[in-house]
Amino acid sequence: MKRAKKYISAAIILSAALLLAGCGTDTGDATEKLQIEPITDTDENAVQTDTRTENETEETENRAAADENSVTEENGADTDMTEETDITDQPETPADKTAVYEDVLAQYRDMVQHDFYMDYLDSDDYESHFGEDIGEEIRNHRQGIFYAFYDIDGNGTEELVIAGEQDGIGVSNPAFAPWNYDLYGFDGNKVVSLFPNMELGGRTNFSLHGDGVIEVVHSLPQREICIEIYKIGNDGVTPELVDRFYIAADLTGEKAVYTYFQNGQTGSEISEEAYRSALQGYETPLAEELIWEEIY
């Protein structure tokens, strides 16, 4: 019986020894040990701290991107404001380009409304009542006054044409054919009279033709006529002489005899046929008819 107990005790001791040998210290797999070991409070705080750091980094990057977008938008806004300022600072062009002639038209309007200042005809200051831009010849006859705009030289700025009609024929009448007296242009700063009080004497009128031609006719004494062909210069207000014709009349016989010259009275004598052919070359139709308005 004692021997049996010894065997049992020995078996128990041997089993314990084997068990201890199988559960000895293991240093081979630390990761596996971390996985099975419970997370302590210290480790949990460390994980939370690491997580906040990553979030803060992402938030910082997002904030930086937002700031960059904000700067870009502000720069874009500044650019837009600069462009808007530039546009605002540019001088405005009047929608109605003919408004520059309003002062001249006001002078003619005042003349018409005051009956050509006939009440002052015998006074010493009669001439002073007329506006400074009103031509001298149109003042001599009480008549209907009309105006029209036309871009003669094709430079984008219309000229102002002033005409008179002594027969009282209105613009709605097919027979309406006023005499053109005065012509005004605009040089970008001021209104300029293109033919201010020409000094050849007699009656002076002009006609407009195609290709920018202005035909000025001077009716001189003794039935003599001077015809000048002009075009407007590059400055938009200076008439440049292109050609000149002179017609002299001999009234000594029973029938008047006319002599024709080109380049003026001292120019070359030409035949009537050559004169008419040359003049017809200048008298081409306008691209558009003038639209007349009466001044009241």
mmCIF file of C-alpha atoms in Angstrom, residues 85-198:
data_model
loop_
_atom_site.group_PDB
_atom_site.id
_atom_site.type_symbol
_atom_site.label_atom_id
_atom_site.label_comp_id
_atom_site.label_asym_id
_atom_site.label_seq_id
_atom_site.Cartn_x
_atom_site.Cartn_y
_atom_site.Cartn_z
ATOM 1 C CA THR A 85 -12.640 99.849 -61.961
ATOM 2 C CA ASP A 86 -10.812 100.013 -65.263
ATOM 3 C CA ILE A 87 -14.086 99.869 -67.161
ATOM 4 C CA THR A 88 -15.643 102.472 -64.889
ATOM 5 C CA ASP A 89 -12.716 104.827 -65.269
ATOM 6 C CA GLN A 90 -12.912 104.776 -69.061
ATOM 7 C CA PRO A 91 -14.627 107.828 -70.576
ATOM 8 C CA GLU A 92 -18.173 107.091 -71.581
ATOM 9 C CA THR A 93 -19.106 107.583 -75.202
ATOM 10 C CA PRO A 94 -22.537 109.186 -75.565
ATOM 11 C CA ALA A 95 -25.096 106.734 -76.891
ATOM 12 C CA ASP A 96 -26.215 109.457 -79.327
ATOM 13 C CA LYS A 97 -23.072 110.660 -81.095
ATOM 14 C CA THR A 98 -24.992 113.580 -82.606
ATOM 15 C CA ALA A 99 -25.476 115.095 -79.138
ATOM 16 C CA VAL A 100 -22.208 117.006 -79.626
ATOM 17 C CA TYR A 101 -24.041 119.275 -82.088
ATOM 18 C CA GLU A 102 -26.809 120.224 -79.663
ATOM 19 C CA ASP A 103 -25.319 123.645 -78.928
ATOM 20 C CA VAL A 104 -25.184 124.501 -82.640
ATOM 21 C CA LEU A 105 -28.752 123.311 -83.143
ATOM 22 C CA ALA A 106 -29.839 125.384 -80.145
ATOM 23 C CA GLN A 107 -28.436 128.498 -81.834
ATOM 24 C CA TYR A 108 -30.435 127.814 -85.008
ATOM 25 C CA ARG A 109 -33.513 126.995 -82.944
ATOM 26 C CA ASP A 110 -33.258 130.322 -81.142
ATOM 27 C CA MET A 111 -32.917 132.120 -84.482
ATOM 28 C CA VAL A 112 -36.060 130.458 -85.863
ATOM 29 C CA GLN A 113 -38.107 131.040 -82.718
ATOM 30 C CA HIS A 114 -37.164 134.729 -82.746
ATOM 31 C CA ASP A 115 -38.052 135.167 -86.421
ATOM 32 C CA PHE A 116 -34.434 135.659 -87.491
ATOM 33 C CA TYR A 117 -34.261 138.564 -85.019
ATOM 34 C CA MET A 118 -36.170 140.808 -87.404
ATOM 35 C CA ASP A 119 -37.209 143.015 -84.459
ATOM 36 C CA TYR A 120 -33.577 144.077 -84.190
ATOM 37 C CA LEU A 121 -32.920 144.512 -87.907
ATOM 38 C CA ASP A 122 -32.349 148.254 -87.666
ATOM 39 C CA SER A 123 -30.440 148.148 -84.423
ATOM 40 C CA ASP A 124 -26.696 148.397 -84.083
ATOM 41 C CA ASP A 125 -26.486 145.053 -82.322
ATOM 42 C CA TYR A 126 -28.547 143.110 -84.876
ATOM 43 C CA GLU A 127 -25.738 140.726 -85.867
ATOM 44 C CA SER A 128 -24.832 140.018 -82.258
ATOM 45 C CA HIS A 129 -28.135 138.225 -81.722
ATOM 46 C CA PHE A 130 -27.133 135.383 -84.024
ATOM 47 C CA GLY A 131 -25.215 132.511 -82.541
ATOM 48 C CA GLU A 132 -21.500 132.472 -83.287
ATOM 49 C CA ASP A 133 -21.799 129.165 -85.162
ATOM 50 C CA ILE A 134 -24.531 130.319 -87.561
ATOM 51 C CA GLY A 135 -23.254 131.008 -91.072
ATOM 52 C CA GLU A 136 -23.709 134.509 -92.455
ATOM 53 C CA GLU A 137 -25.524 133.582 -95.644
ATOM 54 C CA ILE A 138 -28.362 131.627 -94.062
ATOM 55 C CA ARG A 139 -29.222 134.668 -91.922
ATOM 56 C CA ASN A 140 -30.170 136.795 -94.963
ATOM 57 C CA HIS A 141 -33.486 135.124 -95.757
ATOM 58 C CA ARG A 142 -36.369 134.224 -93.489
ATOM 59 C CA GLN A 143 -36.974 130.586 -94.377
ATOM 60 C CA GLY A 144 -37.601 127.133 -93.002
ATOM 61 C CA ILE A 145 -34.452 125.673 -91.423
ATOM 62 C CA PHE A 146 -33.691 121.956 -91.574
ATOM 63 C CA TYR A 147 -30.908 119.705 -90.368
ATOM 64 C CA ALA A 148 -29.623 116.206 -91.092
ATOM 65 C CA PHE A 149 -26.748 113.991 -89.971
ATOM 66 C CA TYR A 150 -24.525 112.081 -92.345
ATOM 67 C CA ASP A 151 -21.131 110.381 -92.045
ATOM 68 C CA ILE A 152 -19.591 111.920 -95.151
ATOM 69 C CA ASP A 153 -16.059 110.609 -94.832
ATOM 70 C CA GLY A 154 -16.991 107.231 -93.317
ATOM 71 C CA ASN A 155 -14.898 107.675 -90.171
ATOM 72 C CA GLY A 156 -17.741 106.772 -87.805
ATOM 73 C CA THR A 157 -18.593 110.364 -86.824
ATOM 74 C CA GLU A 158 -21.579 111.993 -88.490
ATOM 75 C CA GLU A 159 -21.416 115.541 -89.763
ATOM 76 C CA LEU A 160 -24.226 118.049 -89.226
ATOM 77 C CA VAL A 161 -25.827 119.547 -92.365
ATOM 78 C CA ILE A 162 -27.905 122.739 -92.102
ATOM 79 C CA ALA A 163 -30.232 123.651 -94.975
ATOM 80 C CA GLY A 164 -32.913 126.224 -95.804
ATOM 81 C CA GLU A 165 -36.125 126.087 -97.822
ATOM 82 C CA GLN A 166 -37.657 129.397 -98.873
ATOM 83 C CA ASP A 167 -40.746 128.040 -100.606
ATOM 84 C CA GLY A 168 -42.239 126.573 -97.456
ATOM 85 C CA ILE A 169 -42.109 123.023 -98.804
ATOM 86 C CA GLY A 170 -41.929 120.461 -95.986
ATOM 87 C CA VAL A 171 -39.875 117.289 -95.890
ATOM 88 C CA SER A 172 -42.941 115.158 -96.628
ATOM 89 C CA ASN A 173 -43.318 116.808 -100.037
ATOM 90 C CA PRO A 174 -41.546 114.980 -102.909
ATOM 91 C CA ALA A 175 -40.475 118.387 -104.235
ATOM 92 C CA PHE A 176 -38.510 119.096 -101.048
ATOM 93 C CA ALA A 177 -35.010 120.122 -102.130
ATOM 94 C CA PRO A 178 -33.413 122.488 -99.607
ATOM 95 C CA TRP A 179 -30.281 124.524 -100.161
ATOM 96 C CA ASN A 180 -27.402 123.266 -98.059
ATOM 97 C CA TYR A 181 -25.833 126.251 -96.316
ATOM 98 C CA ASP A 182 -23.674 125.103 -93.413
ATOM 99 C CA LEU A 183 -21.683 121.988 -92.591
ATOM 100 C CA TYR A 184 -20.182 121.049 -89.224
ATOM 101 C CA GLY A 185 -17.846 118.294 -88.086
ATOM 102 C CA PHE A 186 -16.513 117.060 -84.735
ATOM 103 C CA ASP A 187 -12.768 116.646 -84.170
ATOM 104 C CA GLY A 188 -13.135 114.677 -80.939
ATOM 105 C CA ASN A 189 -13.030 117.757 -78.735
ATOM 106 C CA LYS A 190 -15.114 120.478 -80.340
ATOM 107 C CA VAL A 191 -17.505 121.213 -83.189
ATOM 108 C CA VAL A 192 -15.891 122.826 -86.240
ATOM 109 C CA SER A 193 -17.538 124.622 -89.175
ATOM 110 C CA LEU A 194 -16.064 123.097 -92.342
ATOM 111 C CA PHE A 195 -16.772 126.098 -94.587
ATOM 112 C CA PRO A 196 -16.972 129.178 -92.360
ATOM 113 C CA ASN A 197 -18.027 132.254 -94.359
ATOM 114 C CA MET A 198 -16.148 131.569 -97.584
#
